[in-house]
Amino acid sequence: MVRTIGTSATIEIAAPPGVVLDVIADVEKYPRWTGTISEVTIRNVEGDGWPDNVEFTSSRGPLKDTYTVDYDWDIHDDGTGQVTFTLVSSDLLSALDGVFTLTSQDGGRATELTYELALDVNVPILGLLKRRAEKALVTSMVQQLKAHAETRISPRGHA
């Protein structure tokens, strides 16, 4: 079950934080499992191997656009921590800030994932419609991420 509060959602995923983190970090595979991202291009990778600057094309869902974000990876060895991203460029969006927070649950066998998203657009739009779009994006992302991460766990619970 997903609890959505404004533009954030928290969900428990039956996969270790490291597995959930791998799903978040594997941005090139987003078109395979998200309902909104159709193309991804990694523009730059940090020295530690994490994607740093990524261009996304969203041709499905409430916001159709090509946009670039910068990532910051504040992650511990066990996969817990925060992944943040901030908008660099977009035609439609004037702001896009997000945070994935991963917390270990059940002795490291599960993950509590909180996803927060704040966006603004370059066109006039009612605040209520913007919040609905944020809520739809956040809720669908955590549900799809959960489903994808849990398929990466073998029947005996090992990655």
mmCIF file of C-alpha atoms in Angstrom:
data_model
loop_
_atom_site.group_PDB
_atom_site.id
_atom_site.type_symbol
_atom_site.label_atom_id
_atom_site.label_comp_id
_atom_site.label_asym_id
_atom_site.label_seq_id
_atom_site.Cartn_x
_atom_site.Cartn_y
_atom_site.Cartn_z
ATOM 1 C CA MET A 1 0.000 0.000 0.000
ATOM 2 C CA VAL A 2 1.212 3.518 -0.811
ATOM 3 C CA ARG A 3 0.703 6.431 1.578
ATOM 4 C CA THR A 4 0.761 9.697 -0.353
ATOM 5 C CA ILE A 5 1.102 13.026 1.443
ATOM 6 C CA GLY A 6 1.171 15.963 -0.959
ATOM 7 C CA THR A 7 4.017 15.198 -3.293
ATOM 8 C CA SER A 8 5.640 12.359 -1.395
ATOM 9 C CA ALA A 9 4.902 8.674 -1.052
ATOM 10 C CA THR A 10 6.339 5.972 1.193
ATOM 11 C CA ILE A 11 6.197 2.286 0.382
ATOM 12 C CA GLU A 12 7.744 -0.898 1.784
ATOM 13 C CA ILE A 13 9.562 -3.004 -0.789
ATOM 14 C CA ALA A 14 10.321 -6.691 -0.189
ATOM 15 C CA ALA A 15 13.899 -6.304 -1.409
ATOM 16 C CA PRO A 16 17.128 -5.212 0.313
ATOM 17 C CA PRO A 17 18.136 -1.538 -0.011
ATOM 18 C CA GLY A 18 21.017 -2.469 -2.328
ATOM 19 C CA VAL A 19 18.609 -4.054 -4.814
ATOM 20 C CA VAL A 20 16.254 -1.055 -4.685
ATOM 21 C CA LEU A 21 19.223 1.291 -5.126
ATOM 22 C CA ASP A 22 20.388 -0.703 -8.164
ATOM 23 C CA VAL A 23 16.945 -0.235 -9.739
ATOM 24 C CA ILE A 24 17.054 3.532 -9.094
ATOM 25 C CA ALA A 25 20.629 3.811 -10.415
ATOM 26 C CA ASP A 26 19.959 1.792 -13.579
ATOM 27 C CA VAL A 27 18.336 4.791 -15.254
ATOM 28 C CA GLU A 28 18.870 3.404 -18.762
ATOM 29 C CA LYS A 29 16.299 0.688 -18.005
ATOM 30 C CA TYR A 30 13.563 3.113 -16.851
ATOM 31 C CA PRO A 31 11.753 2.869 -20.226
ATOM 32 C CA ARG A 32 11.265 -0.879 -19.606
ATOM 33 C CA TRP A 33 9.398 -0.541 -16.314
ATOM 34 C CA THR A 34 8.134 3.022 -15.826
ATOM 35 C CA GLY A 35 4.913 4.223 -17.348
ATOM 36 C CA THR A 36 6.258 7.662 -18.236
ATOM 37 C CA ILE A 37 9.906 7.518 -19.382
ATOM 38 C CA SER A 38 10.422 6.553 -23.034
ATOM 39 C CA GLU A 39 14.127 7.405 -23.577
ATOM 40 C CA VAL A 40 17.180 7.932 -21.359
ATOM 41 C CA THR A 41 20.653 9.244 -22.170
ATOM 42 C CA ILE A 42 23.373 9.352 -19.516
ATOM 43 C CA ARG A 43 25.346 12.530 -20.201
ATOM 44 C CA ASN A 44 27.912 12.158 -17.403
ATOM 45 C CA VAL A 45 28.918 9.556 -14.811
ATOM 46 C CA GLU A 46 30.578 10.368 -11.471
ATOM 47 C CA GLY A 47 33.981 8.908 -10.652
ATOM 48 C CA ASP A 48 32.311 6.289 -8.454
ATOM 49 C CA GLY A 49 30.136 5.060 -11.324
ATOM 50 C CA TRP A 50 26.823 6.722 -10.409
ATOM 51 C CA PRO A 51 24.928 8.572 -13.162
ATOM 52 C CA ASP A 52 25.485 12.289 -12.608
ATOM 53 C CA ASN A 53 23.768 14.087 -15.488
ATOM 54 C CA VAL A 54 20.901 12.327 -17.274
ATOM 55 C CA GLU A 55 18.511 13.322 -20.056
ATOM 56 C CA PHE A 56 15.019 11.809 -19.926
ATOM 57 C CA THR A 57 12.288 11.880 -22.537
ATOM 58 C CA SER A 58 8.791 11.467 -21.200
ATOM 59 C CA SER A 59 6.333 10.833 -24.008
ATOM 60 C CA ARG A 60 3.702 9.108 -21.865
ATOM 61 C CA GLY A 61 1.837 10.295 -18.809
ATOM 62 C CA PRO A 62 0.842 13.770 -17.655
ATOM 63 C CA LEU A 63 4.077 15.581 -18.598
ATOM 64 C CA LYS A 64 5.467 15.084 -22.105
ATOM 65 C CA ASP A 65 8.940 16.641 -22.313
ATOM 66 C CA THR A 66 12.666 16.082 -22.685
ATOM 67 C CA TYR A 67 14.525 17.236 -19.597
ATOM 68 C CA THR A 68 17.955 16.899 -17.997
ATOM 69 C CA VAL A 69 18.648 16.416 -14.292
ATOM 70 C CA ASP A 70 21.748 16.312 -12.095
ATOM 71 C CA TYR A 71 21.933 13.547 -9.489
ATOM 72 C CA ASP A 72 23.590 13.510 -6.071
ATOM 73 C CA TRP A 73 24.226 10.114 -4.453
ATOM 74 C CA ASP A 74 24.531 10.149 -0.638
ATOM 75 C CA ILE A 75 24.510 6.382 -0.179
ATOM 76 C CA HIS A 76 25.961 4.034 2.440
ATOM 77 C CA ASP A 77 27.560 0.655 1.677
ATOM 78 C CA ASP A 78 24.311 -1.179 2.509
ATOM 79 C CA GLY A 79 22.327 0.820 -0.074
ATOM 80 C CA THR A 80 20.580 3.098 2.423
ATOM 81 C CA GLY A 81 20.687 6.871 2.126
ATOM 82 C CA GLN A 82 19.399 9.458 -0.311
ATOM 83 C CA VAL A 83 19.445 9.965 -4.048
ATOM 84 C CA THR A 84 18.512 13.507 -5.036
ATOM 85 C CA PHE A 85 18.018 15.093 -8.423
ATOM 86 C CA THR A 86 17.557 18.662 -9.645
ATOM 87 C CA LEU A 87 16.431 20.015 -12.998
ATOM 88 C CA VAL A 88 19.125 21.363 -15.319
ATOM 89 C CA SER A 89 17.114 22.020 -18.483
ATOM 90 C CA SER A 90 13.642 21.517 -19.930
ATOM 91 C CA ASP A 91 11.202 23.187 -22.294
ATOM 92 C CA LEU A 92 8.099 22.426 -20.214
ATOM 93 C CA LEU A 93 9.437 22.341 -16.642
ATOM 94 C CA SER A 94 10.840 25.285 -14.707
ATOM 95 C CA ALA A 95 11.611 23.176 -11.612
ATOM 96 C CA LEU A 96 11.949 19.467 -10.868
ATOM 97 C CA ASP A 97 13.464 18.419 -7.555
ATOM 98 C CA GLY A 98 13.262 14.894 -6.233
ATOM 99 C CA VAL A 99 14.562 12.741 -3.393
ATOM 100 C CA PHE A 100 14.567 8.965 -2.997
ATOM 101 C CA THR A 101 15.208 8.014 0.654
ATOM 102 C CA LEU A 102 16.050 4.358 1.281
ATOM 103 C CA THR A 103 15.838 2.944 4.814
ATOM 104 C CA SER A 104 16.610 -0.644 5.784
ATOM 105 C CA GLN A 105 13.712 -2.694 7.203
ATOM 106 C CA ASP A 106 13.349 -6.251 8.530
ATOM 107 C CA GLY A 107 17.053 -6.714 9.230
ATOM 108 C CA GLY A 108 18.066 -5.570 5.756
ATOM 109 C CA ARG A 109 15.681 -7.885 3.894
ATOM 110 C CA ALA A 110 13.280 -5.067 2.978
ATOM 111 C CA THR A 111 13.404 -1.360 2.198
ATOM 112 C CA GLU A 112 11.227 1.565 3.151
ATOM 113 C CA LEU A 113 11.334 3.904 0.177
ATOM 114 C CA THR A 114 10.148 7.499 0.369
ATOM 115 C CA TYR A 115 9.960 9.452 -2.876
ATOM 116 C CA GLU A 116 9.457 13.221 -2.762
ATOM 117 C CA LEU A 117 8.879 15.327 -5.856
ATOM 118 C CA ALA A 118 8.370 19.047 -6.449
ATOM 119 C CA LEU A 119 7.802 20.374 -9.938
ATOM 120 C CA ASP A 120 6.775 23.558 -11.650
ATOM 121 C CA VAL A 121 5.941 24.227 -15.273
ATOM 122 C CA ASN A 122 6.671 27.080 -17.674
ATOM 123 C CA VAL A 123 3.030 27.369 -18.713
ATOM 124 C CA PRO A 124 0.147 28.729 -16.648
ATOM 125 C CA ILE A 125 -1.573 25.869 -14.847
ATOM 126 C CA LEU A 126 -3.811 25.701 -11.813
ATOM 127 C CA GLY A 127 -1.995 24.687 -8.643
ATOM 128 C CA LEU A 128 -4.496 21.890 -8.104
ATOM 129 C CA LEU A 129 -3.723 20.381 -11.520
ATOM 130 C CA LYS A 130 0.015 20.636 -10.886
ATOM 131 C CA ARG A 131 -0.338 18.854 -7.521
ATOM 132 C CA ARG A 132 -2.467 16.142 -9.150
ATOM 133 C CA ALA A 133 0.264 15.587 -11.746
ATOM 134 C CA GLU A 134 2.905 15.418 -8.992
ATOM 135 C CA LYS A 135 0.817 12.962 -7.000
ATOM 136 C CA ALA A 136 0.208 10.770 -10.059
ATOM 137 C CA LEU A 137 3.918 10.755 -10.936
ATOM 138 C CA VAL A 138 5.051 9.992 -7.374
ATOM 139 C CA THR A 139 2.489 7.255 -6.758
ATOM 140 C CA SER A 140 3.102 5.508 -10.071
ATOM 141 C CA MET A 141 6.899 5.708 -9.654
ATOM 142 C CA VAL A 142 6.959 4.048 -6.215
ATOM 143 C CA GLN A 143 4.478 1.361 -7.268
ATOM 144 C CA GLN A 144 6.391 0.577 -10.463
ATOM 145 C CA LEU A 145 9.758 0.688 -8.679
ATOM 146 C CA LYS A 146 8.442 -1.707 -6.012
ATOM 147 C CA ALA A 147 7.146 -4.151 -8.621
ATOM 148 C CA HIS A 148 10.411 -4.042 -10.585
ATOM 149 C CA ALA A 149 12.678 -4.384 -7.517
ATOM 150 C CA GLU A 150 10.670 -7.284 -6.116
ATOM 151 C CA THR A 151 11.002 -9.205 -9.402
ATOM 152 C CA ARG A 152 14.781 -9.056 -8.934
ATOM 153 C CA ILE A 153 14.557 -11.198 -5.775
ATOM 154 C CA SER A 154 14.686 -14.993 -6.091
ATOM 155 C CA PRO A 155 11.912 -17.106 -4.504
ATOM 156 C CA ARG A 156 14.131 -17.732 -1.450
ATOM 157 C CA GLY A 157 14.597 -14.004 -0.879
ATOM 158 C CA HIS A 158 18.128 -13.599 -2.203
ATOM 159 C CA ALA A 159 19.160 -11.095 -4.833
#
